[in-house]
Amino acid sequence: MATTDNSFNGMTEHCEECDLETLHEVSVQIRTESLKKENAQFSREPYRVSECQRCGNRSSQRMNNA
Ligand SMILES: [Zn+2]
């Protein structure tokens, strides 16, 4: 089961907490947004979540920037 290909989704990005370029683990989450009562439809938005491997700070950003 030892694979070397892409098992870790690591990316070097700027971390606001560290104020450094650090390794981040990047994943995609689908979040359901249902904040508005009158809007019966649930909108499911993909978010890109990156977690700093140095301090653990997480930041997420909506992928559908219309
Ligand atoms: Zn950090």
mmCIF file with all atom_site columns, C-alpha atoms and ligand atoms in Angstrom:
data_model
loop_
_atom_site.group_PDB
_atom_site.id
_atom_site.type_symbol
_atom_site.label_atom_id
_atom_site.label_alt_id
_atom_site.label_comp_id
_atom_site.label_asym_id
_atom_site.label_entity_id
_atom_site.label_seq_id
_atom_site.pdbx_PDB_ins_code
_atom_site.Cartn_x
_atom_site.Cartn_y
_atom_site.Cartn_z
_atom_site.occupancy
_atom_site.B_iso_or_equiv
_atom_site.pdbx_formal_charge
_atom_site.auth_seq_id
_atom_site.auth_comp_id
_atom_site.auth_asym_id
_atom_site.auth_atom_id
_atom_site.pdbx_PDB_model_num
ATOM   1  C  CA . MET A 1 1  ? 0.000   0.000  0.000   1.00 0.00 ? 1  MET A CA 1
ATOM   2  C  CA . ALA A 1 2  ? 3.006   2.277  -0.115  1.00 0.00 ? 2  ALA A CA 1
ATOM   3  C  CA . THR A 1 3  ? 2.311   4.775  -2.809  1.00 0.00 ? 3  THR A CA 1
ATOM   4  C  CA . THR A 1 4  ? 4.334   7.798  -3.580  1.00 0.00 ? 4  THR A CA 1
ATOM   5  C  CA . ASP A 1 5  ? 1.946   9.430  -5.978  1.00 0.00 ? 5  ASP A CA 1
ATOM   6  C  CA . ASN A 1 6  ? -0.211  12.245 -4.762  1.00 0.00 ? 6  ASN A CA 1
ATOM   7  C  CA . SER A 1 7  ? -1.358  10.695 -1.508  1.00 0.00 ? 7  SER A CA 1
ATOM   8  C  CA . PHE A 1 8  ? -0.822  14.029 0.159   1.00 0.00 ? 8  PHE A CA 1
ATOM   9  C  CA . ASN A 1 9  ? -2.389  17.079 -1.347  1.00 0.00 ? 9  ASN A CA 1
ATOM   10 C  CA . GLY A 1 10 ? 0.287   19.462 -0.263  1.00 0.00 ? 10 GLY A CA 1
ATOM   11 C  CA . MET A 1 11 ? 0.699   22.934 -1.605  1.00 0.00 ? 11 MET A CA 1
ATOM   12 C  CA . THR A 1 12 ? 2.926   25.759 -0.573  1.00 0.00 ? 12 THR A CA 1
ATOM   13 C  CA . GLU A 1 13 ? 0.847   28.823 0.098   1.00 0.00 ? 13 GLU A CA 1
ATOM   14 C  CA . HIS A 1 14 ? 0.968   31.952 2.149   1.00 0.00 ? 14 HIS A CA 1
ATOM   15 C  CA . CYS A 1 15 ? -0.446  31.545 5.631   1.00 0.00 ? 15 CYS A CA 1
ATOM   16 C  CA . GLU A 1 16 ? -1.859  34.654 7.267   1.00 0.00 ? 16 GLU A CA 1
ATOM   17 C  CA . GLU A 1 17 ? -1.220  33.332 10.755  1.00 0.00 ? 17 GLU A CA 1
ATOM   18 C  CA . CYS A 1 18 ? 2.373   32.379 10.135  1.00 0.00 ? 18 CYS A CA 1
ATOM   19 C  CA . ASP A 1 19 ? 2.918   35.213 7.708   1.00 0.00 ? 19 ASP A CA 1
ATOM   20 C  CA . LEU A 1 20 ? 5.027   32.803 5.750   1.00 0.00 ? 20 LEU A CA 1
ATOM   21 C  CA . GLU A 1 21 ? 4.864   30.509 2.806   1.00 0.00 ? 21 GLU A CA 1
ATOM   22 C  CA . THR A 1 22 ? 4.009   27.206 4.414   1.00 0.00 ? 22 THR A CA 1
ATOM   23 C  CA . LEU A 1 23 ? 2.866   23.779 3.376   1.00 0.00 ? 23 LEU A CA 1
ATOM   24 C  CA . HIS A 1 24 ? -0.894  23.475 3.227   1.00 0.00 ? 24 HIS A CA 1
ATOM   25 C  CA . GLU A 1 25 ? -3.100  20.480 2.878   1.00 0.00 ? 25 GLU A CA 1
ATOM   26 C  CA . VAL A 1 26 ? -5.718  21.312 0.323   1.00 0.00 ? 26 VAL A CA 1
ATOM   27 C  CA . SER A 1 27 ? -9.096  19.676 -0.044  1.00 0.00 ? 27 SER A CA 1
ATOM   28 C  CA . VAL A 1 28 ? -12.473 20.456 -1.514  1.00 0.00 ? 28 VAL A CA 1
ATOM   29 C  CA . GLN A 1 29 ? -15.651 20.483 0.538   1.00 0.00 ? 29 GLN A CA 1
ATOM   30 C  CA . ILE A 1 30 ? -19.194 20.764 -0.652  1.00 0.00 ? 30 ILE A CA 1
ATOM   31 C  CA . ARG A 1 31 ? -21.154 22.960 1.708   1.00 0.00 ? 31 ARG A CA 1
ATOM   32 C  CA . THR A 1 32 ? -24.866 23.327 1.754   1.00 0.00 ? 32 THR A CA 1
ATOM   33 C  CA . GLU A 1 33 ? -26.018 26.855 2.129   1.00 0.00 ? 33 GLU A CA 1
ATOM   34 C  CA . SER A 1 34 ? -29.537 27.359 3.349   1.00 0.00 ? 34 SER A CA 1
ATOM   35 C  CA . LEU A 1 35 ? -29.408 30.662 5.105   1.00 0.00 ? 35 LEU A CA 1
ATOM   36 C  CA . LYS A 1 36 ? -32.371 32.252 3.433   1.00 0.00 ? 36 LYS A CA 1
ATOM   37 C  CA . LYS A 1 37 ? -35.742 30.940 4.480   1.00 0.00 ? 37 LYS A CA 1
ATOM   38 C  CA . GLU A 1 38 ? -37.569 32.097 1.430   1.00 0.00 ? 38 GLU A CA 1
ATOM   39 C  CA . ASN A 1 39 ? -35.143 30.308 -0.763  1.00 0.00 ? 39 ASN A CA 1
ATOM   40 C  CA . ALA A 1 40 ? -36.313 26.732 -0.576  1.00 0.00 ? 40 ALA A CA 1
ATOM   41 C  CA . GLN A 1 41 ? -33.562 25.527 -2.785  1.00 0.00 ? 41 GLN A CA 1
ATOM   42 C  CA . PHE A 1 42 ? -30.401 24.461 -1.153  1.00 0.00 ? 42 PHE A CA 1
ATOM   43 C  CA . SER A 1 43 ? -27.417 25.637 -2.956  1.00 0.00 ? 43 SER A CA 1
ATOM   44 C  CA . ARG A 1 44 ? -24.416 23.446 -2.670  1.00 0.00 ? 44 ARG A CA 1
ATOM   45 C  CA . GLU A 1 45 ? -21.211 25.267 -3.135  1.00 0.00 ? 45 GLU A CA 1
ATOM   46 C  CA . PRO A 1 46 ? -17.780 23.795 -3.470  1.00 0.00 ? 46 PRO A CA 1
ATOM   47 C  CA . TYR A 1 47 ? -15.233 25.303 -1.172  1.00 0.00 ? 47 TYR A CA 1
ATOM   48 C  CA . ARG A 1 48 ? -11.536 24.929 -1.379  1.00 0.00 ? 48 ARG A CA 1
ATOM   49 C  CA . VAL A 1 49 ? -10.178 24.361 2.100   1.00 0.00 ? 49 VAL A CA 1
ATOM   50 C  CA . SER A 1 50 ? -6.521  24.686 2.885   1.00 0.00 ? 50 SER A CA 1
ATOM   51 C  CA . GLU A 1 51 ? -4.993  23.891 6.227   1.00 0.00 ? 51 GLU A CA 1
ATOM   52 C  CA . CYS A 1 52 ? -1.616  25.162 7.235   1.00 0.00 ? 52 CYS A CA 1
ATOM   53 C  CA . GLN A 1 53 ? 0.594   22.270 8.249   1.00 0.00 ? 53 GLN A CA 1
ATOM   54 C  CA . ARG A 1 54 ? 2.633   24.543 10.454  1.00 0.00 ? 54 ARG A CA 1
ATOM   55 C  CA . CYS A 1 55 ? 0.033   26.228 12.669  1.00 0.00 ? 55 CYS A CA 1
ATOM   56 C  CA . GLY A 1 56 ? -3.171  24.419 11.714  1.00 0.00 ? 56 GLY A CA 1
ATOM   57 C  CA . ASN A 1 57 ? -4.943  27.544 10.524  1.00 0.00 ? 57 ASN A CA 1
ATOM   58 C  CA . ARG A 1 58 ? -7.680  26.741 8.053   1.00 0.00 ? 58 ARG A CA 1
ATOM   59 C  CA . SER A 1 59 ? -8.951  28.980 5.372   1.00 0.00 ? 59 SER A CA 1
ATOM   60 C  CA . SER A 1 60 ? -11.707 28.260 2.937   1.00 0.00 ? 60 SER A CA 1
ATOM   61 C  CA . GLN A 1 61 ? -12.640 29.960 -0.210  1.00 0.00 ? 61 GLN A CA 1
ATOM   62 C  CA . ARG A 1 62 ? -15.621 29.538 -2.449  1.00 0.00 ? 62 ARG A CA 1
ATOM   63 C  CA . MET A 1 63 ? -14.700 28.092 -5.779  1.00 0.00 ? 63 MET A CA 1
ATOM   64 C  CA . ASN A 1 64 ? -17.641 29.455 -7.705  1.00 0.00 ? 64 ASN A CA 1
ATOM   65 C  CA . ASN A 1 65 ? -16.825 33.084 -7.859  1.00 0.00 ? 65 ASN A CA 1
ATOM   66 C  CA . ALA A 1 66 ? -19.493 34.348 -10.141 1.00 0.00 ? 66 ALA A CA 1
HETATM 67 ZN ZN . ZN  B 2 .  ? 0.240   28.833 9.435   1.00 0.00 ? 1  ZN  B ZN 1
#
